[in-house]
Amino acid sequence: MKRKLPGLITALAVLMVLPPHAMAEVDGADMQTGDKHWRAQKCAVYQDVRAEMLDTIPRGALSPEFAKAEEDYIENGCAGRAYACPKSKTELDYANEMSLAMMSHGLTGTFLPYGCKSGIQ
């Protein structure tokens, strides 16, 4: 640990003397483009995982409202707040499995559209 300390101090000293604009080379437009690209990648993964999961449950096992909320979320580019509210055991199991599968792909649960406007149903 003692050997790494001088290097760390040097790195911190260099960061302290850099002007703020040197540490933020990317302009806002590039940042937004990068964010949109990452969201599109996550949405594509979501769609792929969803298609696989839907193949494992009986057709019609998800309520029309639940399925529509997911579809609206996808049509919106997986952006914004969505409320695919699981009301049956099948929907809750599906949402939980989707959450685990998405996390195994490196995505967080906050990306997913599962939730209820009025809390847990």
CSV table of N, CA and C in Angstrom, one decimal:
chain,number,residue,atom,x,y,z
A,1,MET,N,0.8,-1.2,0.0
A,1,MET,CA,0.0,0.0,0.0
A,1,MET,C,0.9,1.3,0.0
A,2,LYS,N,2.0,1.2,0.7
A,2,LYS,CA,2.8,2.4,0.8
A,2,LYS,C,3.5,2.7,-0.5
A,3,ARG,N,3.7,1.7,-1.4
A,3,ARG,CA,4.3,1.9,-2.7
A,3,ARG,C,3.4,2.6,-3.6
A,4,LYS,N,2.1,2.4,-3.5
A,4,LYS,CA,1.1,3.0,-4.4
A,4,LYS,C,0.8,4.4,-4.0
A,5,LEU,N,1.0,4.8,-2.8
A,5,LEU,CA,0.6,6.2,-2.3
A,5,LEU,C,1.2,7.3,-3.1
A,6,PRO,N,2.6,7.3,-3.4
A,6,PRO,CA,3.1,8.4,-4.1
A,6,PRO,C,2.5,8.6,-5.5
A,7,GLY,N,2.2,7.5,-6.2
A,7,GLY,CA,1.6,7.5,-7.5
A,7,GLY,C,0.2,8.1,-7.4
A,8,LEU,N,-0.5,7.8,-6.4
A,8,LEU,CA,-1.9,8.3,-6.2
A,8,LEU,C,-1.8,9.8,-5.9
A,9,ILE,N,-0.9,10.2,-5.1
A,9,ILE,CA,-0.7,11.6,-4.8
A,9,ILE,C,-0.4,12.4,-6.1
A,10,THR,N,0.5,11.9,-6.9
A,10,THR,CA,0.8,12.5,-8.1
A,10,THR,C,-0.4,12.7,-9.0
A,11,ALA,N,-1.1,11.6,-9.2
A,11,ALA,CA,-2.3,11.6,-10.0
A,11,ALA,C,-3.3,12.7,-9.5
A,12,LEU,N,-3.5,12.7,-8.2
A,12,LEU,CA,-4.5,13.7,-7.7
A,12,LEU,C,-3.9,15.1,-7.9
A,13,ALA,N,-2.7,15.3,-7.8
A,13,ALA,CA,-2.1,16.6,-8.0
A,13,ALA,C,-2.3,17.1,-9.4
A,14,VAL,N,-2.1,16.2,-10.4
A,14,VAL,CA,-2.3,16.5,-11.8
A,14,VAL,C,-3.7,16.9,-12.0
A,15,LEU,N,-4.7,16.1,-11.5
A,15,LEU,CA,-6.1,16.5,-11.7
A,15,LEU,C,-6.4,17.8,-11.1
A,16,MET,N,-5.8,18.2,-10.0
A,16,MET,CA,-6.1,19.4,-9.3
A,16,MET,C,-5.6,20.6,-10.1
A,17,VAL,N,-4.6,20.5,-10.9
A,17,VAL,CA,-4.1,21.6,-11.7
A,17,VAL,C,-4.7,21.7,-13.1
A,18,LEU,N,-5.4,20.7,-13.5
A,18,LEU,CA,-6.0,20.8,-14.8
A,18,LEU,C,-7.2,21.7,-14.8
A,19,PRO,N,-7.3,22.5,-15.8
A,19,PRO,CA,-8.5,23.4,-15.8
A,19,PRO,C,-9.8,22.6,-16.0
A,20,PRO,N,-10.9,23.0,-15.4
A,20,PRO,CA,-12.1,22.2,-15.5
A,20,PRO,C,-12.5,21.8,-16.9
A,21,HIS,N,-12.3,22.7,-17.9
A,21,HIS,CA,-12.7,22.3,-19.2
A,21,HIS,C,-11.9,21.2,-19.8
A,22,ALA,N,-10.7,21.0,-19.3
A,22,ALA,CA,-9.8,19.9,-19.9
A,22,ALA,C,-10.3,18.6,-19.4
A,23,MET,N,-11.0,18.5,-18.3
A,23,MET,CA,-11.6,17.3,-17.8
A,23,MET,C,-12.9,17.0,-18.4
A,24,ALA,N,-13.5,17.9,-19.1
A,24,ALA,CA,-14.8,17.7,-19.8
A,24,ALA,C,-14.7,18.0,-21.3
A,25,GLU,N,-14.0,17.2,-22.0
A,25,GLU,CA,-13.8,17.4,-23.4
A,25,GLU,C,-15.0,17.2,-24.3
A,26,VAL,N,-15.9,16.3,-23.8
A,26,VAL,CA,-17.0,16.0,-24.6
A,26,VAL,C,-18.1,17.1,-24.4
A,27,ASP,N,-18.6,17.6,-25.5
A,27,ASP,CA,-19.7,18.6,-25.4
A,27,ASP,C,-21.0,17.9,-25.1
A,28,GLY,N,-22.0,18.8,-24.8
A,28,GLY,CA,-23.3,18.2,-24.4
A,28,GLY,C,-23.9,17.4,-25.5
A,29,ALA,N,-23.8,17.8,-26.8
A,29,ALA,CA,-24.4,17.0,-27.9
A,29,ALA,C,-23.8,15.6,-28.0
A,30,ASP,N,-22.5,15.5,-27.9
A,30,ASP,CA,-21.9,14.2,-27.9
A,30,ASP,C,-22.4,13.4,-26.7
A,31,MET,N,-22.5,14.0,-25.6
A,31,MET,CA,-22.9,13.2,-24.4
A,31,MET,C,-24.4,12.7,-24.6
A,32,GLN,N,-25.2,13.5,-25.2
A,32,GLN,CA,-26.6,13.1,-25.4
A,32,GLN,C,-26.6,12.0,-26.4
A,33,THR,N,-25.8,12.1,-27.5
A,33,THR,CA,-25.8,11.0,-28.5
A,33,THR,C,-25.3,9.7,-27.9
A,34,GLY,N,-24.3,9.8,-27.0
A,34,GLY,CA,-23.8,8.6,-26.3
A,34,GLY,C,-24.9,8.0,-25.4
A,35,ASP,N,-25.6,8.9,-24.7
A,35,ASP,CA,-26.7,8.4,-23.9
A,35,ASP,C,-27.8,7.7,-24.7
A,36,LYS,N,-28.1,8.3,-25.8
A,36,LYS,CA,-29.2,7.7,-26.7
A,36,LYS,C,-28.7,6.4,-27.2
A,37,HIS,N,-27.4,6.3,-27.6
A,37,HIS,CA,-26.9,5.1,-28.2
A,37,HIS,C,-26.9,4.0,-27.1
A,38,TRP,N,-26.5,4.3,-25.9
A,38,TRP,CA,-26.5,3.3,-24.8
A,38,TRP,C,-27.9,2.9,-24.5
A,39,ARG,N,-28.9,3.8,-24.4
A,39,ARG,CA,-30.3,3.5,-24.2
A,39,ARG,C,-30.8,2.6,-25.3
A,40,ALA,N,-30.4,2.8,-26.6
A,40,ALA,CA,-30.9,2.0,-27.7
A,40,ALA,C,-30.3,0.6,-27.5
A,41,GLN,N,-29.0,0.5,-27.1
A,41,GLN,CA,-28.4,-0.9,-26.9
A,41,GLN,C,-29.2,-1.6,-25.7
A,42,LYS,N,-29.5,-0.9,-24.7
A,42,LYS,CA,-30.2,-1.5,-23.5
A,42,LYS,C,-31.6,-2.0,-24.0
A,43,CYS,N,-32.2,-1.1,-24.8
A,43,CYS,CA,-33.6,-1.4,-25.2
A,43,CYS,C,-33.6,-2.7,-26.2
A,44,ALA,N,-32.6,-2.8,-27.0
A,44,ALA,CA,-32.4,-4.0,-27.9
A,44,ALA,C,-32.2,-5.2,-27.0
A,45,VAL,N,-31.4,-5.2,-26.0
A,45,VAL,CA,-31.2,-6.3,-25.1
A,45,VAL,C,-32.5,-6.6,-24.4
A,46,TYR,N,-33.2,-5.6,-24.0
A,46,TYR,CA,-34.5,-5.8,-23.3
A,46,TYR,C,-35.5,-6.6,-24.2
A,47,GLN,N,-35.6,-6.1,-25.5
A,47,GLN,CA,-36.5,-6.8,-26.4
A,47,GLN,C,-36.1,-8.2,-26.7
A,48,ASP,N,-34.8,-8.5,-26.8
A,48,ASP,CA,-34.3,-9.9,-27.0
A,48,ASP,C,-34.7,-10.8,-25.9
A,49,VAL,N,-34.4,-10.3,-24.7
A,49,VAL,CA,-34.7,-11.1,-23.5
A,49,VAL,C,-36.2,-11.3,-23.3
A,50,ARG,N,-36.9,-10.2,-23.6
A,50,ARG,CA,-38.4,-10.3,-23.5
A,50,ARG,C,-38.9,-11.4,-24.4
A,51,ALA,N,-38.4,-11.4,-25.7
A,51,ALA,CA,-38.9,-12.4,-26.6
A,51,ALA,C,-38.6,-13.8,-26.2
A,52,GLU,N,-37.4,-14.0,-25.6
A,52,GLU,CA,-37.1,-15.3,-25.0
A,52,GLU,C,-38.0,-15.7,-23.9
A,53,MET,N,-38.3,-14.7,-23.0
A,53,MET,CA,-39.1,-15.0,-21.8
A,53,MET,C,-40.5,-15.3,-22.2
A,54,LEU,N,-41.0,-14.6,-23.2
A,54,LEU,CA,-42.4,-14.8,-23.7
A,54,LEU,C,-42.6,-16.1,-24.3
A,55,ASP,N,-41.5,-16.7,-24.8
A,55,ASP,CA,-41.6,-18.1,-25.4
A,55,ASP,C,-41.7,-19.1,-24.3
A,56,THR,N,-41.4,-18.8,-23.0
A,56,THR,CA,-41.5,-19.8,-22.0
A,56,THR,C,-42.8,-19.8,-21.2
A,57,ILE,N,-43.7,-18.8,-21.5
A,57,ILE,CA,-44.9,-18.8,-20.8
A,57,ILE,C,-46.1,-19.0,-21.7
A,58,PRO,N,-47.2,-19.5,-21.3
A,58,PRO,CA,-48.3,-19.7,-22.2
A,58,PRO,C,-48.8,-18.4,-22.8
A,59,ARG,N,-49.2,-18.4,-24.1
A,59,ARG,CA,-49.7,-17.3,-24.8
A,59,ARG,C,-50.9,-16.8,-24.0
A,60,GLY,N,-51.0,-15.5,-23.8
A,60,GLY,CA,-52.1,-14.9,-23.1
A,60,GLY,C,-52.0,-14.9,-21.6
A,61,ALA,N,-50.9,-15.4,-21.1
A,61,ALA,CA,-50.7,-15.5,-19.6
A,61,ALA,C,-50.6,-14.1,-19.0
A,62,LEU,N,-50.1,-13.1,-19.8
A,62,LEU,CA,-50.0,-11.8,-19.3
A,62,LEU,C,-51.2,-11.0,-19.7
A,63,SER,N,-51.7,-10.2,-18.8
A,63,SER,CA,-53.0,-9.4,-19.1
A,63,SER,C,-52.7,-8.4,-20.3
A,64,PRO,N,-53.7,-8.1,-21.0
A,64,PRO,CA,-53.6,-7.1,-22.1
A,64,PRO,C,-53.0,-5.8,-21.6
A,65,GLU,N,-53.3,-5.3,-20.4
A,65,GLU,CA,-52.8,-4.1,-19.8
A,65,GLU,C,-51.3,-4.2,-19.6
A,66,PHE,N,-50.9,-5.3,-19.0
A,66,PHE,CA,-49.5,-5.5,-18.7
A,66,PHE,C,-48.7,-5.5,-20.0
A,67,ALA,N,-49.1,-6.3,-20.9
A,67,ALA,CA,-48.4,-6.5,-22.2
A,67,ALA,C,-48.4,-5.1,-22.9
A,68,LYS,N,-49.5,-4.4,-22.9
A,68,LYS,CA,-49.5,-3.1,-23.6
A,68,LYS,C,-48.5,-2.1,-23.0
A,69,ALA,N,-48.4,-2.1,-21.6
A,69,ALA,CA,-47.5,-1.2,-21.0
A,69,ALA,C,-46.1,-1.5,-21.4
A,70,GLU,N,-45.7,-2.8,-21.5
A,70,GLU,CA,-44.4,-3.2,-22.0
A,70,GLU,C,-44.2,-2.7,-23.4
A,71,GLU,N,-45.2,-3.0,-24.3
A,71,GLU,CA,-45.1,-2.6,-25.7
A,71,GLU,C,-44.9,-1.1,-25.8
A,72,ASP,N,-45.7,-0.3,-25.1
A,72,ASP,CA,-45.6,1.2,-25.1
A,72,ASP,C,-44.2,1.6,-24.7
A,73,TYR,N,-43.6,1.0,-23.7
A,73,TYR,CA,-42.3,1.3,-23.2
A,73,TYR,C,-41.3,1.1,-24.3
A,74,ILE,N,-41.4,-0.1,-25.0
A,74,ILE,CA,-40.5,-0.4,-26.1
A,74,ILE,C,-40.7,0.7,-27.3
A,75,GLU,N,-41.9,1.0,-27.6
A,75,GLU,CA,-42.2,1.9,-28.7
A,75,GLU,C,-41.6,3.3,-28.3
A,76,ASN,N,-41.5,3.6,-27.1
A,76,ASN,CA,-40.9,4.9,-26.6
A,76,ASN,C,-39.4,4.8,-26.5
A,77,GLY,N,-38.8,3.8,-27.0
A,77,GLY,CA,-37.4,3.6,-27.0
A,77,GLY,C,-36.8,3.3,-25.6
A,78,CYS,N,-37.7,2.6,-24.8
A,78,CYS,CA,-37.3,2.2,-23.4
A,78,CYS,C,-36.9,3.5,-22.6
A,79,ALA,N,-37.6,4.6,-22.9
A,79,ALA,CA,-37.3,5.8,-22.2
A,79,ALA,C,-38.5,6.2,-21.4
A,80,GLY,N,-38.3,7.0,-20.4
A,80,GLY,CA,-39.4,7.5,-19.6
A,80,GLY,C,-39.9,6.5,-18.6
A,81,ARG,N,-40.8,6.9,-17.8
A,81,ARG,CA,-41.4,6.1,-16.7
A,81,ARG,C,-42.5,5.3,-17.3
A,82,ALA,N,-42.5,4.0,-17.1
A,82,ALA,CA,-43.6,3.1,-17.6
A,82,ALA,C,-44.1,2.3,-16.4
A,83,TYR,N,-45.3,1.9,-16.4
A,83,TYR,CA,-45.9,1.2,-15.3
A,83,TYR,C,-46.5,-0.1,-15.8
A,84,ALA,N,-45.7,-1.1,-16.0
A,84,ALA,CA,-46.2,-2.5,-16.3
A,84,ALA,C,-46.4,-3.1,-14.9
A,85,CYS,N,-47.6,-3.0,-14.4
A,85,CYS,CA,-48.0,-3.4,-13.1
A,85,CYS,C,-48.4,-4.9,-13.0
A,86,PRO,N,-47.5,-5.8,-12.4
A,86,PRO,CA,-47.9,-7.2,-12.3
A,86,PRO,C,-49.0,-7.4,-11.3
A,87,LYS,N,-50.1,-8.0,-11.8
A,87,LYS,CA,-51.3,-8.2,-10.9
A,87,LYS,C,-51.5,-9.7,-10.6
A,88,SER,N,-50.9,-10.5,-11.4
A,88,SER,CA,-51.1,-12.0,-11.2
A,88,SER,C,-49.8,-12.6,-10.8
A,89,LYS,N,-49.8,-13.8,-10.3
A,89,LYS,CA,-48.6,-14.5,-10.0
A,89,LYS,C,-47.7,-14.7,-11.2
A,90,THR,N,-48.3,-15.0,-12.3
A,90,THR,CA,-47.6,-15.2,-13.6
A,90,THR,C,-46.9,-13.9,-14.0
A,91,GLU,N,-47.6,-12.8,-13.9
A,91,GLU,CA,-47.0,-11.5,-14.3
A,91,GLU,C,-45.8,-11.1,-13.3
A,92,LEU,N,-46.0,-11.4,-12.0
A,92,LEU,CA,-45.0,-11.1,-11.0
A,92,LEU,C,-43.8,-12.0,-11.3
A,93,ASP,N,-44.0,-13.3,-11.5
A,93,ASP,CA,-42.9,-14.2,-11.8
A,93,ASP,C,-42.1,-13.8,-13.0
A,94,TYR,N,-42.9,-13.4,-14.1
A,94,TYR,CA,-42.3,-12.9,-15.3
A,94,TYR,C,-41.5,-11.7,-15.1
A,95,ALA,N,-42.0,-10.7,-14.4
A,95,ALA,CA,-41.3,-9.5,-14.1
A,95,ALA,C,-40.0,-9.7,-13.3
A,96,ASN,N,-40.1,-10.6,-12.3
A,96,ASN,CA,-38.9,-11.0,-11.5
A,96,ASN,C,-37.9,-11.7,-12.4
A,97,GLU,N,-38.3,-12.6,-13.2
A,97,GLU,CA,-37.3,-13.3,-14.1
A,97,GLU,C,-36.7,-12.3,-15.1
A,98,MET,N,-37.5,-11.4,-15.6
A,98,MET,CA,-37.0,-10.4,-16.6
A,98,MET,C,-35.9,-9.6,-15.8
A,99,SER,N,-36.3,-9.2,-14.6
A,99,SER,CA,-35.3,-8.3,-13.9
A,99,SER,C,-34.0,-9.0,-13.6
A,100,LEU,N,-34.0,-10.3,-13.3
A,100,LEU,CA,-32.8,-11.1,-13.0
A,100,LEU,C,-32.0,-11.2,-14.4
A,101,ALA,N,-32.8,-11.5,-15.4
A,101,ALA,CA,-32.1,-11.7,-16.7
A,101,ALA,C,-31.4,-10.4,-17.2
A,102,MET,N,-32.1,-9.3,-17.0
A,102,MET,CA,-31.6,-8.0,-17.4
A,102,MET,C,-30.3,-7.7,-16.6
A,103,MET,N,-30.4,-7.9,-15.3
A,103,MET,CA,-29.3,-7.7,-14.4
A,103,MET,C,-28.1,-8.5,-14.8
A,104,SER,N,-28.3,-9.8,-15.3
A,104,SER,CA,-27.2,-10.6,-15.7
A,104,SER,C,-26.6,-10.1,-17.0
A,105,HIS,N,-27.3,-9.2,-17.7
A,105,HIS,CA,-26.7,-8.5,-18.9
A,105,HIS,C,-26.1,-7.2,-18.5
A,106,GLY,N,-26.0,-6.9,-17.2
A,106,GLY,CA,-25.4,-5.7,-16.8
A,106,GLY,C,-26.3,-4.5,-16.7
A,107,LEU,N,-27.6,-4.7,-16.7
A,107,LEU,CA,-28.5,-3.5,-16.6
A,107,LEU,C,-29.2,-3.5,-15.3
A,108,THR,N,-29.5,-2.3,-14.8
A,108,THR,CA,-30.1,-2.2,-13.5
A,108,THR,C,-31.6,-2.3,-13.5
A,109,GLY,N,-32.2,-2.6,-12.4
A,109,GLY,CA,-33.6,-2.8,-12.3
A,109,GLY,C,-34.4,-1.5,-12.5
A,110,THR,N,-33.7,-0.3,-12.3
A,110,THR,CA,-34.4,0.9,-12.6
A,110,THR,C,-34.6,1.2,-14.0
A,111,PHE,N,-34.0,0.4,-14.9
A,111,PHE,CA,-34.2,0.6,-16.4
A,111,PHE,C,-35.6,-0.1,-16.8
A,112,LEU,N,-36.0,-1.0,-16.0
A,112,LEU,CA,-37.2,-1.8,-16.4
A,112,LEU,C,-38.5,-1.1,-16.1
A,113,PRO,N,-39.5,-1.5,-16.9
A,113,PRO,CA,-40.8,-0.8,-16.7
A,113,PRO,C,-41.8,-1.3,-15.7
A,114,TYR,N,-41.3,-2.2,-14.8
A,114,TYR,CA,-42.2,-2.9,-13.9
A,114,TYR,C,-42.4,-2.1,-12.6
A,115,GLY,N,-43.6,-1.8,-12.4
A,115,GLY,CA,-44.0,-1.0,-11.2
A,115,GLY,C,-45.5,-0.6,-11.3
A,116,CYS,N,-46.0,-0.2,-10.2
A,116,CYS,CA,-47.4,0.2,-10.2
A,116,CYS,C,-47.5,1.6,-9.7
A,117,LYS,N,-48.4,2.4,-10.4
A,117,LYS,CA,-48.5,3.8,-10.1
A,117,LYS,C,-48.9,4.0,-8.6
A,118,SER,N,-49.7,3.1,-8.0
A,118,SER,CA,-50.1,3.3,-6.7
A,118,SER,C,-49.4,2.3,-5.7
A,119,GLY,N,-48.2,1.9,-6.1
A,119,GLY,CA,-47.4,1.0,-5.2
A,119,GLY,C,-47.7,-0.4,-5.5
A,120,ILE,N,-47.4,-1.3,-4.6
A,120,ILE,CA,-47.5,-2.7,-4.7
A,120,ILE,C,-49.0,-3.1,-4.8
A,121,GLN,N,-49.4,-3.9,-5.7
A,121,GLN,CA,-50.8,-4.3,-5.9
A,121,GLN,C,-51.1,-5.6,-5.1
